[in-house]
Amino acid sequence: MYAQKFNVNVIIRGESGACPIEWLDQFCMLNFTNSADFDDTLPIADGKVEAGYRLTAERFAEGLGAWLTQRGKGEGQPVHVQVTRE
């Protein structure tokens, strides 16, 4: 089921770091995009997610970045997300 491994970094105010597992877990478990692409995701550590083949790295970055920005994780600034496949 989890055929891909993603590295997930967040960029806030120009500083980059691994996305905290708490944020990944909240996004993956409480995702309200109504897109089945996100159904097969499993956060495994800070900056690490396993996913099914339906989800692309670009789509995950777009959805997570929008959600983190909306939730105020960027302290008033947009949150940019970089996702790469392992």
mmCIF file of N, CA and C in Angstrom:
data_model
loop_
_atom_site.group_PDB
_atom_site.id
_atom_site.type_symbol
_atom_site.label_atom_id
_atom_site.label_comp_id
_atom_site.label_asym_id
_atom_site.label_seq_id
_atom_site.Cartn_x
_atom_site.Cartn_y
_atom_site.Cartn_z
ATOM 1 N N MET A 1 0.819 -1.177 0.000
ATOM 2 C CA MET A 1 0.000 0.000 0.000
ATOM 3 C C MET A 1 0.875 1.258 0.000
ATOM 4 N N TYR A 2 1.911 1.315 0.844
ATOM 5 C CA TYR A 2 2.771 2.490 0.912
ATOM 6 C C TYR A 2 3.975 2.269 0.011
ATOM 7 N N ALA A 3 3.821 2.636 -1.235
ATOM 8 C CA ALA A 3 4.807 2.328 -2.244
ATOM 9 C C ALA A 3 5.855 3.417 -2.426
ATOM 10 N N GLN A 4 5.619 4.589 -1.836
ATOM 11 C CA GLN A 4 6.546 5.701 -1.985
ATOM 12 C C GLN A 4 6.968 6.210 -0.608
ATOM 13 N N LYS A 5 8.164 6.756 -0.559
ATOM 14 C CA LYS A 5 8.635 7.416 0.658
ATOM 15 C C LYS A 5 8.977 8.850 0.287
ATOM 16 N N PHE A 6 8.426 9.789 1.061
ATOM 17 C CA PHE A 6 8.657 11.209 0.816
ATOM 18 C C PHE A 6 9.486 11.819 1.943
ATOM 19 N N ASN A 7 10.376 12.723 1.579
ATOM 20 C CA ASN A 7 11.054 13.610 2.524
ATOM 21 C C ASN A 7 10.313 14.933 2.455
ATOM 22 N N VAL A 8 9.904 15.460 3.597
ATOM 23 C CA VAL A 8 9.071 16.656 3.636
ATOM 24 C C VAL A 8 9.760 17.736 4.461
ATOM 25 N N ASN A 9 10.076 18.852 3.805
ATOM 26 C CA ASN A 9 10.679 19.997 4.476
ATOM 27 C C ASN A 9 9.749 21.193 4.379
ATOM 28 N N VAL A 10 9.689 21.976 5.442
ATOM 29 C CA VAL A 10 8.908 23.207 5.434
ATOM 30 C C VAL A 10 9.866 24.387 5.419
ATOM 31 N N ILE A 11 9.454 25.445 4.721
ATOM 32 C CA ILE A 11 10.237 26.671 4.665
ATOM 33 C C ILE A 11 9.356 27.785 5.198
ATOM 34 N N ILE A 12 9.775 28.347 6.328
ATOM 35 C CA ILE A 12 9.045 29.430 6.969
ATOM 36 C C ILE A 12 10.015 30.577 7.183
ATOM 37 N N ARG A 13 9.676 31.730 6.622
ATOM 38 C CA ARG A 13 10.535 32.926 6.729
ATOM 39 C C ARG A 13 11.962 32.641 6.285
ATOM 40 N N GLY A 14 12.089 31.865 5.234
ATOM 41 C CA GLY A 14 13.395 31.575 4.664
ATOM 42 C C GLY A 14 14.175 30.481 5.344
ATOM 43 N N GLU A 15 13.662 29.948 6.441
ATOM 44 C CA GLU A 15 14.360 28.881 7.149
ATOM 45 C C GLU A 15 13.715 27.537 6.830
ATOM 46 N N SER A 16 14.551 26.568 6.496
ATOM 47 C CA SER A 16 14.075 25.246 6.100
ATOM 48 C C SER A 16 14.374 24.225 7.185
ATOM 49 N N GLY A 17 13.466 23.275 7.333
ATOM 50 C CA GLY A 17 13.679 22.183 8.281
ATOM 51 C C GLY A 17 12.682 21.073 8.031
ATOM 52 N N ALA A 18 12.939 19.941 8.629
ATOM 53 C CA ALA A 18 12.030 18.800 8.493
ATOM 54 C C ALA A 18 10.674 19.158 9.093
ATOM 55 N N CYS A 19 9.622 18.783 8.398
ATOM 56 C CA CYS A 19 8.276 19.041 8.902
ATOM 57 C C CYS A 19 8.041 18.183 10.144
ATOM 58 N N PRO A 20 7.614 18.799 11.243
ATOM 59 C CA PRO A 20 7.370 18.017 12.468
ATOM 60 C C PRO A 20 6.322 16.931 12.240
ATOM 61 N N ILE A 21 6.554 15.778 12.830
ATOM 62 C CA ILE A 21 5.625 14.664 12.663
ATOM 63 C C ILE A 21 4.225 15.022 13.163
ATOM 64 N N GLU A 22 4.129 15.888 14.155
ATOM 65 C CA GLU A 22 2.808 16.291 14.659
ATOM 66 C C GLU A 22 1.996 16.967 13.559
ATOM 67 N N TRP A 23 2.647 17.836 12.772
ATOM 68 C CA TRP A 23 1.959 18.518 11.680
ATOM 69 C C TRP A 23 1.581 17.524 10.593
ATOM 70 N N LEU A 24 2.504 16.622 10.269
ATOM 71 C CA LEU A 24 2.224 15.613 9.243
ATOM 72 C C LEU A 24 1.063 14.726 9.670
ATOM 73 N N ASP A 25 1.081 14.308 10.933
ATOM 74 C CA ASP A 25 0.032 13.433 11.449
ATOM 75 C C ASP A 25 -1.327 14.133 11.407
ATOM 76 N N GLN A 26 -1.375 15.392 11.844
ATOM 77 C CA GLN A 26 -2.633 16.136 11.815
ATOM 78 C C GLN A 26 -3.147 16.286 10.397
ATOM 79 N N PHE A 27 -2.261 16.628 9.470
ATOM 80 C CA PHE A 27 -2.677 16.806 8.083
ATOM 81 C C PHE A 27 -3.177 15.499 7.475
ATOM 82 N N CYS A 28 -2.428 14.432 7.677
ATOM 83 C CA CYS A 28 -2.809 13.151 7.068
ATOM 84 C C CYS A 28 -4.081 12.582 7.693
ATOM 85 N N MET A 29 -4.272 12.776 8.983
ATOM 86 C CA MET A 29 -5.444 12.208 9.653
ATOM 87 C C MET A 29 -6.675 13.095 9.528
ATOM 88 N N LEU A 30 -6.487 14.401 9.415
ATOM 89 C CA LEU A 30 -7.616 15.329 9.405
ATOM 90 C C LEU A 30 -7.753 16.058 8.077
ATOM 91 N N ASN A 31 -7.252 15.473 7.009
ATOM 92 C CA ASN A 31 -7.259 16.135 5.715
ATOM 93 C C ASN A 31 -8.689 16.318 5.221
ATOM 94 N N PHE A 32 -9.025 17.568 4.892
ATOM 95 C CA PHE A 32 -10.368 17.885 4.421
ATOM 96 C C PHE A 32 -10.379 18.287 2.953
ATOM 97 N N THR A 33 -9.458 17.774 2.156
ATOM 98 C CA THR A 33 -9.413 18.121 0.749
ATOM 99 C C THR A 33 -10.456 17.354 -0.054
ATOM 100 N N ASN A 34 -11.038 16.344 0.536
ATOM 101 C CA ASN A 34 -11.985 15.468 -0.162
ATOM 102 C C ASN A 34 -11.348 14.796 -1.373
ATOM 103 N N SER A 35 -10.049 14.596 -1.307
ATOM 104 C CA SER A 35 -9.324 13.930 -2.374
ATOM 105 C C SER A 35 -8.833 12.573 -1.881
ATOM 106 N N ALA A 36 -9.175 11.544 -2.610
ATOM 107 C CA ALA A 36 -8.765 10.194 -2.235
ATOM 108 C C ALA A 36 -7.247 10.014 -2.318
ATOM 109 N N ASP A 37 -6.564 10.931 -3.003
ATOM 110 C CA ASP A 37 -5.105 10.843 -3.125
ATOM 111 C C ASP A 37 -4.416 10.806 -1.770
ATOM 112 N N PHE A 38 -5.003 11.476 -0.771
ATOM 113 C CA PHE A 38 -4.382 11.587 0.534
ATOM 114 C C PHE A 38 -4.752 10.439 1.478
ATOM 115 N N ASP A 39 -5.616 9.555 1.052
ATOM 116 C CA ASP A 39 -6.070 8.471 1.920
ATOM 117 C C ASP A 39 -4.952 7.514 2.325
ATOM 118 N N ASP A 40 -4.033 7.271 1.435
ATOM 119 C CA ASP A 40 -2.963 6.306 1.677
ATOM 120 C C ASP A 40 -1.671 6.997 2.079
ATOM 121 N N THR A 41 -1.691 7.695 3.207
ATOM 122 C CA THR A 41 -0.493 8.358 3.705
ATOM 123 C C THR A 41 -0.240 7.940 5.142
ATOM 124 N N LEU A 42 1.028 7.818 5.474
ATOM 125 C CA LEU A 42 1.408 7.418 6.820
ATOM 126 C C LEU A 42 2.663 8.174 7.250
ATOM 127 N N PRO A 43 2.526 9.156 8.165
ATOM 128 C CA PRO A 43 3.713 9.825 8.698
ATOM 129 C C PRO A 43 4.505 8.837 9.553
ATOM 130 N N ILE A 44 5.839 8.811 9.376
ATOM 131 C CA ILE A 44 6.635 7.852 10.134
ATOM 132 C C ILE A 44 7.684 8.524 11.019
ATOM 133 N N ALA A 45 8.019 9.790 10.738
ATOM 134 C CA ALA A 45 8.999 10.530 11.544
ATOM 135 C C ALA A 45 8.966 11.985 11.094
ATOM 136 N N ASP A 46 9.703 12.833 11.796
ATOM 137 C CA ASP A 46 9.818 14.214 11.332
ATOM 138 C C ASP A 46 10.328 14.202 9.896
ATOM 139 N N GLY A 47 9.590 14.857 9.008
ATOM 140 C CA GLY A 47 10.010 14.973 7.616
ATOM 141 C C GLY A 47 9.903 13.716 6.790
ATOM 142 N N LYS A 48 9.215 12.687 7.281
ATOM 143 C CA LYS A 48 9.119 11.409 6.563
ATOM 144 C C LYS A 48 7.662 10.945 6.471
ATOM 145 N N VAL A 49 7.237 10.641 5.245
ATOM 146 C CA VAL A 49 5.883 10.144 5.008
ATOM 147 C C VAL A 49 5.966 9.016 3.995
ATOM 148 N N GLU A 50 5.182 7.980 4.226
ATOM 149 C CA GLU A 50 5.002 6.930 3.226
ATOM 150 C C GLU A 50 3.643 7.153 2.592
ATOM 151 N N ALA A 51 3.551 6.886 1.290
ATOM 152 C CA ALA A 51 2.307 7.154 0.566
ATOM 153 C C ALA A 51 2.092 6.130 -0.536
ATOM 154 N N GLY A 52 0.843 6.001 -0.939
ATOM 155 C CA GLY A 52 0.496 5.152 -2.073
ATOM 156 C C GLY A 52 0.858 5.859 -3.378
ATOM 157 N N TYR A 53 0.752 5.131 -4.484
ATOM 158 C CA TYR A 53 1.137 5.693 -5.783
ATOM 159 C C TYR A 53 0.179 6.739 -6.325
ATOM 160 N N ARG A 54 -1.033 6.838 -5.788
ATOM 161 C CA ARG A 54 -1.978 7.841 -6.290
ATOM 162 C C ARG A 54 -1.524 9.262 -5.997
ATOM 163 N N LEU A 55 -0.717 9.450 -4.969
ATOM 164 C CA LEU A 55 -0.314 10.780 -4.529
ATOM 165 C C LEU A 55 1.061 11.129 -5.079
ATOM 166 N N THR A 56 1.147 12.307 -5.705
ATOM 167 C CA THR A 56 2.446 12.771 -6.194
ATOM 168 C C THR A 56 3.086 13.663 -5.138
ATOM 169 N N ALA A 57 4.385 13.789 -5.216
ATOM 170 C CA ALA A 57 5.111 14.663 -4.291
ATOM 171 C C ALA A 57 4.625 16.104 -4.431
ATOM 172 N N GLU A 58 4.366 16.530 -5.663
ATOM 173 C CA GLU A 58 3.904 17.896 -5.910
ATOM 174 C C GLU A 58 2.540 18.148 -5.280
ATOM 175 N N ARG A 59 1.642 17.206 -5.405
ATOM 176 C CA ARG A 59 0.288 17.351 -4.842
ATOM 177 C C ARG A 59 0.341 17.368 -3.320
ATOM 178 N N PHE A 60 1.185 16.533 -2.740
ATOM 179 C CA PHE A 60 1.316 16.512 -1.293
ATOM 180 C C PHE A 60 1.864 17.847 -0.793
ATOM 181 N N ALA A 61 2.891 18.377 -1.462
ATOM 182 C CA ALA A 61 3.489 19.657 -1.070
ATOM 183 C C ALA A 61 2.463 20.780 -1.165
ATOM 184 N N GLU A 62 1.701 20.796 -2.226
ATOM 185 C CA GLU A 62 0.682 21.835 -2.429
ATOM 186 C C GLU A 62 -0.385 21.783 -1.339
ATOM 187 N N GLY A 63 -0.909 20.606 -1.081
ATOM 188 C CA GLY A 63 -1.962 20.455 -0.084
ATOM 189 C C GLY A 63 -1.479 20.750 1.327
ATOM 190 N N LEU A 64 -0.308 20.244 1.680
ATOM 191 C CA LEU A 64 0.227 20.461 3.020
ATOM 192 C C LEU A 64 0.578 21.933 3.231
ATOM 193 N N GLY A 65 1.190 22.560 2.244
ATOM 194 C CA GLY A 65 1.553 23.970 2.366
ATOM 195 C C GLY A 65 0.336 24.861 2.580
ATOM 196 N N ALA A 66 -0.716 24.614 1.813
ATOM 197 C CA ALA A 66 -1.948 25.400 1.963
ATOM 198 C C ALA A 66 -2.558 25.177 3.343
ATOM 199 N N TRP A 67 -2.573 23.936 3.790
ATOM 200 C CA TRP A 67 -3.163 23.616 5.095
ATOM 201 C C TRP A 67 -2.361 24.240 6.236
ATOM 202 N N LEU A 68 -1.029 24.142 6.182
ATOM 203 C CA LEU A 68 -0.190 24.718 7.231
ATOM 204 C C LEU A 68 -0.329 26.237 7.281
ATOM 205 N N THR A 69 -0.398 26.872 6.120
ATOM 206 C CA THR A 69 -0.580 28.321 6.068
ATOM 207 C C THR A 69 -1.918 28.706 6.680
ATOM 208 N N GLN A 70 -2.962 27.981 6.316
ATOM 209 C CA GLN A 70 -4.303 28.261 6.826
ATOM 210 C C GLN A 70 -4.361 28.076 8.344
ATOM 211 N N ARG A 71 -3.632 27.111 8.872
ATOM 212 C CA ARG A 71 -3.629 26.836 10.310
ATOM 213 C C ARG A 71 -2.712 27.775 11.093
ATOM 214 N N GLY A 72 -2.039 28.698 10.410
ATOM 215 C CA GLY A 72 -1.204 29.677 11.094
ATOM 216 C C GLY A 72 0.167 29.177 11.502
ATOM 217 N N LYS A 73 0.622 28.080 10.916
ATOM 218 C CA LYS A 73 1.922 27.524 11.297
ATOM 219 C C LYS A 73 3.093 28.394 10.840
ATOM 220 N N GLY A 74 2.840 29.300 9.897
ATOM 221 C CA GLY A 74 3.889 30.195 9.418
ATOM 222 C C GLY A 74 3.919 31.521 10.143
ATOM 223 N N GLU A 75 3.173 31.634 11.235
ATOM 224 C CA GLU A 75 3.124 32.856 12.032
ATOM 225 C C GLU A 75 2.842 34.073 11.168
ATOM 226 N N GLY A 76 1.805 33.982 10.355
ATOM 227 C CA GLY A 76 1.398 35.082 9.489
ATOM 228 C C GLY A 76 2.044 35.085 8.119
ATOM 229 N N GLN A 77 2.987 34.206 7.903
ATOM 230 C CA GLN A 77 3.670 34.095 6.612
ATOM 231 C C GLN A 77 3.265 32.793 5.932
ATOM 232 N N PRO A 78 3.309 32.757 4.598
ATOM 233 C CA PRO A 78 2.996 31.504 3.917
ATOM 234 C C PRO A 78 4.022 30.421 4.248
ATOM 235 N N VAL A 79 3.547 29.203 4.330
ATOM 236 C CA VAL A 79 4.430 28.056 4.566
ATOM 237 C C VAL A 79 4.650 27.366 3.230
ATOM 238 N N HIS A 80 5.895 27.266 2.833
ATOM 239 C CA HIS A 80 6.248 26.562 1.600
ATOM 240 C C HIS A 80 6.738 25.176 1.980
ATOM 241 N N VAL A 81 6.366 24.211 1.182
ATOM 242 C CA VAL A 81 6.725 22.826 1.480
ATOM 243 C C VAL A 81 7.472 22.234 0.289
ATOM 244 N N GLN A 82 8.581 21.592 0.568
ATOM 245 C CA GLN A 82 9.329 20.862 -0.447
ATOM 246 C C GLN A 82 9.221 19.375 -0.143
ATOM 247 N N VAL A 83 8.782 18.620 -1.130
ATOM 248 C CA VAL A 83 8.647 17.183 -0.968
ATOM 249 C C VAL A 83 9.466 16.497 -2.059
ATOM 250 N N THR A 84 10.323 15.586 -1.643
ATOM 251 C CA THR A 84 11.103 14.790 -2.595
ATOM 252 C C THR A 84 10.894 13.322 -2.289
ATOM 253 N N ARG A 85 11.029 12.519 -3.308
ATOM 254 C CA ARG A 85 10.933 11.069 -3.122
ATOM 255 C C ARG A 85 12.290 10.524 -2.726
ATOM 256 N N GLU A 86 12.267 9.541 -1.834
ATOM 257 C CA GLU A 86 13.514 8.862 -1.446
ATOM 258 C C GLU A 86 13.933 7.908 -2.535
#
